[in-house]
Amino acid sequence: ALRLDAGPPPHATHAADPPEEPRPERPAFEAAEFALDSGLAPRARALAEWARPAADAHTGIVELALALMHQIHEEFEYLPQSTSVTTGALEALSLRHGVCQDFAHVLIGACRSLGLAARYVSGYLLTQPPPGKPRLVGADASHAWAAVWCPPHGWLALDPTNDVPAGQDHVTLAWGRDYADVAPLRGVIRGGSGNAPRVGVTVEPL
């Protein structure tokens, strides 16, 4: 008689489960995207050469990122309306002036050119600082800064416009590879020529 419930024949073998491959930590895996080129903050020799002295002087990523932030603040002039939303890191590096968006792009491009991951952060600043603290540049409009991936600590947010790490006075709205990923206005307007938006921002604690 044939028994259908009989066990496997003597020669039958069970394949062992394949060993699980180690998976990268999710934050580190996601940070890898921000080490690649983007239109406004590419990896470039000029950016790497500009950042090389700081890289040679600082072996730690945190110290290097802070040094690059200080370098931008010292070497670049904050000059409103001197650039546009299409100005990239290389052009800003050549001009040595610009606005918060340009300074963030230079920091991001320099970090990427050294093999680090960095992203663009868009947000707002507290309009009136607490007593005893200086009012930050860019507090009346949208603001931009950068964040550098510093393992094992995570993202280090830096504001080269004000030469400070981004803290409680910085309100994050969005982040991306560069300004183009997080532009607050996007689309087409049909109408007469000469139109331009005027934006004012007031940020205060609740």
Coordinates of C-alpha atoms in Angstrom, one line a residue:
A1 CA 0.0 0.0 0.0
L2 CA 1.1 3.5 -0.8
R3 CA 1.1 5.9 2.2
L4 CA 0.8 9.5 1.1
D5 CA 1.7 10.7 4.6
A6 CA 5.0 9.0 4.6
G7 CA 8.1 11.0 5.4
P8 CA 10.7 12.0 2.8
P9 CA 12.8 9.3 1.3
P10 CA 16.1 8.7 2.9
H11 CA 18.1 10.5 0.3
A12 CA 15.9 13.7 0.5
T13 CA 17.7 16.8 1.8
H14 CA 16.4 20.1 3.0
A15 CA 18.2 23.2 1.6
A16 CA 19.5 25.4 4.3
D17 CA 18.3 28.9 4.5
P18 CA 20.7 31.2 2.8
P19 CA 22.7 33.4 5.2
E20 CA 21.3 36.9 5.6
E21 CA 23.4 39.5 4.0
P22 CA 24.2 42.4 6.3
R23 CA 22.0 45.4 5.4
P24 CA 23.3 48.9 5.6
E25 CA 21.8 51.1 8.3
R26 CA 18.9 52.9 6.8
P27 CA 20.1 56.5 7.6
A28 CA 23.5 55.8 6.1
F29 CA 21.9 54.1 3.0
E30 CA 19.7 57.2 2.5
A31 CA 22.6 59.6 3.0
A32 CA 24.4 58.0 0.0
E33 CA 22.1 59.8 -2.4
F34 CA 23.4 63.1 -1.2
A35 CA 27.0 62.3 -2.0
L36 CA 26.2 62.3 -5.7
D37 CA 26.1 65.2 -8.2
S38 CA 23.1 67.5 -8.5
G39 CA 22.6 70.4 -11.0
L40 CA 23.3 73.2 -8.6
A41 CA 25.8 71.5 -6.3
P42 CA 28.0 69.1 -8.4
R43 CA 31.2 67.5 -7.5
A44 CA 34.0 69.5 -9.2
R45 CA 37.7 69.9 -9.1
A46 CA 37.5 73.6 -8.3
L47 CA 35.4 73.0 -5.2
A48 CA 37.7 70.2 -4.1
E49 CA 40.7 72.4 -4.5
W50 CA 39.1 75.2 -2.6
A51 CA 38.2 72.8 0.3
R52 CA 41.5 71.0 0.3
P53 CA 43.4 73.1 2.9
A54 CA 40.6 72.5 5.4
A55 CA 40.5 68.8 4.6
D56 CA 44.3 68.6 5.1
A57 CA 44.0 70.3 8.4
H58 CA 41.0 68.4 9.9
T59 CA 40.8 64.6 9.9
G60 CA 37.3 64.4 11.5
I61 CA 34.2 65.0 9.4
V62 CA 32.6 67.2 12.0
E63 CA 35.6 69.4 12.3
L64 CA 36.0 69.6 8.6
A65 CA 32.4 70.6 8.0
L66 CA 32.6 73.3 10.6
A67 CA 35.9 74.6 9.1
L68 CA 34.3 74.8 5.6
M69 CA 31.3 76.7 7.1
H70 CA 33.7 79.2 8.7
Q71 CA 35.7 79.5 5.5
I72 CA 32.6 80.4 3.5
H73 CA 31.5 83.0 6.1
E74 CA 35.0 84.6 6.0
E75 CA 35.6 84.6 2.2
F76 CA 32.1 85.3 0.8
E77 CA 30.1 88.5 1.0
Y78 CA 26.4 88.4 1.7
L79 CA 25.0 90.4 -1.2
P80 CA 21.2 90.2 -1.7
Q81 CA 19.8 90.2 -5.3
S82 CA 23.3 89.6 -6.7
T83 CA 22.5 86.0 -7.8
S84 CA 19.4 84.1 -8.9
V85 CA 17.8 80.8 -8.2
T86 CA 19.7 79.2 -11.1
T87 CA 23.1 80.2 -9.6
G88 CA 25.1 77.1 -8.8
A89 CA 28.0 76.3 -6.5
L90 CA 30.7 76.8 -9.1
E91 CA 29.4 80.2 -10.1
A92 CA 29.0 81.3 -6.5
L93 CA 32.6 80.1 -5.8
S94 CA 33.8 82.3 -8.7
L95 CA 31.8 85.3 -7.6
R96 CA 32.7 85.1 -3.9
H97 CA 29.3 86.7 -3.0
G98 CA 25.7 85.7 -3.0
V99 CA 22.9 84.8 -0.6
C100 CA 22.1 82.0 1.7
Q101 CA 21.2 79.6 -1.1
D102 CA 24.6 80.2 -2.8
F103 CA 26.5 79.6 0.5
A104 CA 24.6 76.4 1.1
H105 CA 25.4 75.2 -2.4
V106 CA 29.1 75.9 -2.0
L107 CA 29.2 74.0 1.2
I108 CA 27.3 71.1 -0.3
G109 CA 29.4 71.0 -3.4
A110 CA 32.6 71.2 -1.5
C111 CA 31.6 68.3 0.8
R112 CA 30.5 66.2 -2.1
S113 CA 33.8 66.9 -4.0
L114 CA 35.6 65.5 -1.0
G115 CA 33.5 62.4 -1.0
L116 CA 31.1 63.4 1.8
A117 CA 27.3 63.4 1.7
A118 CA 25.6 66.8 2.1
R119 CA 22.0 68.0 1.5
Y120 CA 20.2 71.3 1.0
V121 CA 17.8 72.5 3.7
S122 CA 15.1 75.1 3.2
G123 CA 13.2 76.7 6.1
Y124 CA 12.8 79.8 8.2
L125 CA 14.6 81.6 11.0
L126 CA 13.1 82.9 14.2
T127 CA 12.2 86.6 13.5
Q128 CA 13.1 88.0 16.9
P129 CA 15.8 86.0 18.8
P130 CA 15.7 85.5 22.6
P131 CA 17.2 88.3 24.7
G132 CA 20.9 88.4 24.5
K133 CA 21.2 86.6 21.1
P134 CA 21.9 88.3 17.8
R135 CA 19.3 88.5 15.1
L136 CA 20.2 86.1 12.3
V137 CA 20.7 87.2 8.7
G138 CA 17.8 86.1 6.6
A139 CA 15.2 86.2 9.3
D140 CA 12.6 88.1 7.3
A141 CA 12.3 85.6 4.4
S142 CA 12.8 82.0 3.6
H143 CA 16.3 80.8 4.5
A144 CA 18.7 78.0 3.4
W145 CA 21.5 76.1 5.0
A146 CA 23.2 72.7 4.6
A147 CA 23.5 69.5 6.5
V148 CA 26.5 67.2 6.3
W149 CA 26.3 63.5 7.1
C150 CA 28.7 62.8 10.0
P151 CA 28.6 59.2 11.1
P152 CA 28.0 58.0 13.7
H153 CA 26.4 61.2 14.8
G154 CA 24.0 61.7 11.8
W155 CA 23.2 64.9 10.0
L156 CA 25.0 68.0 11.2
A157 CA 23.1 71.1 10.1
L158 CA 25.2 74.2 9.4
D159 CA 24.3 77.7 8.4
P160 CA 27.2 79.3 6.6
T161 CA 25.4 82.6 6.2
N162 CA 25.4 83.1 9.9
D163 CA 28.4 81.0 10.7
V164 CA 26.5 78.9 13.2
P165 CA 25.2 75.3 13.5
A166 CA 21.5 75.3 12.8
G167 CA 19.7 75.2 16.1
Q168 CA 16.3 75.9 17.6
D169 CA 16.1 79.2 15.7
H170 CA 16.1 77.3 12.4
V171 CA 12.8 75.9 11.4
T172 CA 13.2 73.2 8.7
L173 CA 10.6 73.1 5.9
A174 CA 12.2 70.6 3.5
W175 CA 15.4 69.2 2.3
G176 CA 16.8 67.9 -1.0
R177 CA 19.9 67.6 -3.2
D178 CA 19.8 71.3 -3.9
Y179 CA 17.4 74.3 -4.2
A180 CA 15.7 72.8 -7.3
D181 CA 14.4 69.9 -5.2
V182 CA 12.7 72.1 -2.6
A183 CA 11.8 75.3 -4.5
P184 CA 8.8 77.0 -2.6
L185 CA 7.3 78.2 -5.9
R186 CA 7.0 76.1 -9.0
G187 CA 4.9 76.3 -12.1
V188 CA 3.9 78.8 -14.9
I189 CA 2.1 82.1 -14.6
R190 CA 0.3 83.5 -17.6
G191 CA -0.2 87.3 -17.7
G192 CA 1.6 90.6 -18.2
S193 CA 5.3 90.9 -18.0
G194 CA 7.1 92.4 -15.0
N195 CA 5.4 90.4 -12.3
A196 CA 7.4 89.4 -9.2
P197 CA 6.3 87.9 -5.9
R198 CA 7.0 89.8 -2.7
V199 CA 7.3 87.5 0.4
G200 CA 7.6 88.4 4.0
V201 CA 7.9 85.9 6.8
T202 CA 7.4 86.3 10.6
V203 CA 8.4 83.3 12.8
E204 CA 7.7 83.4 16.5
P205 CA 7.3 80.7 19.2
L206 CA 3.8 79.7 20.2

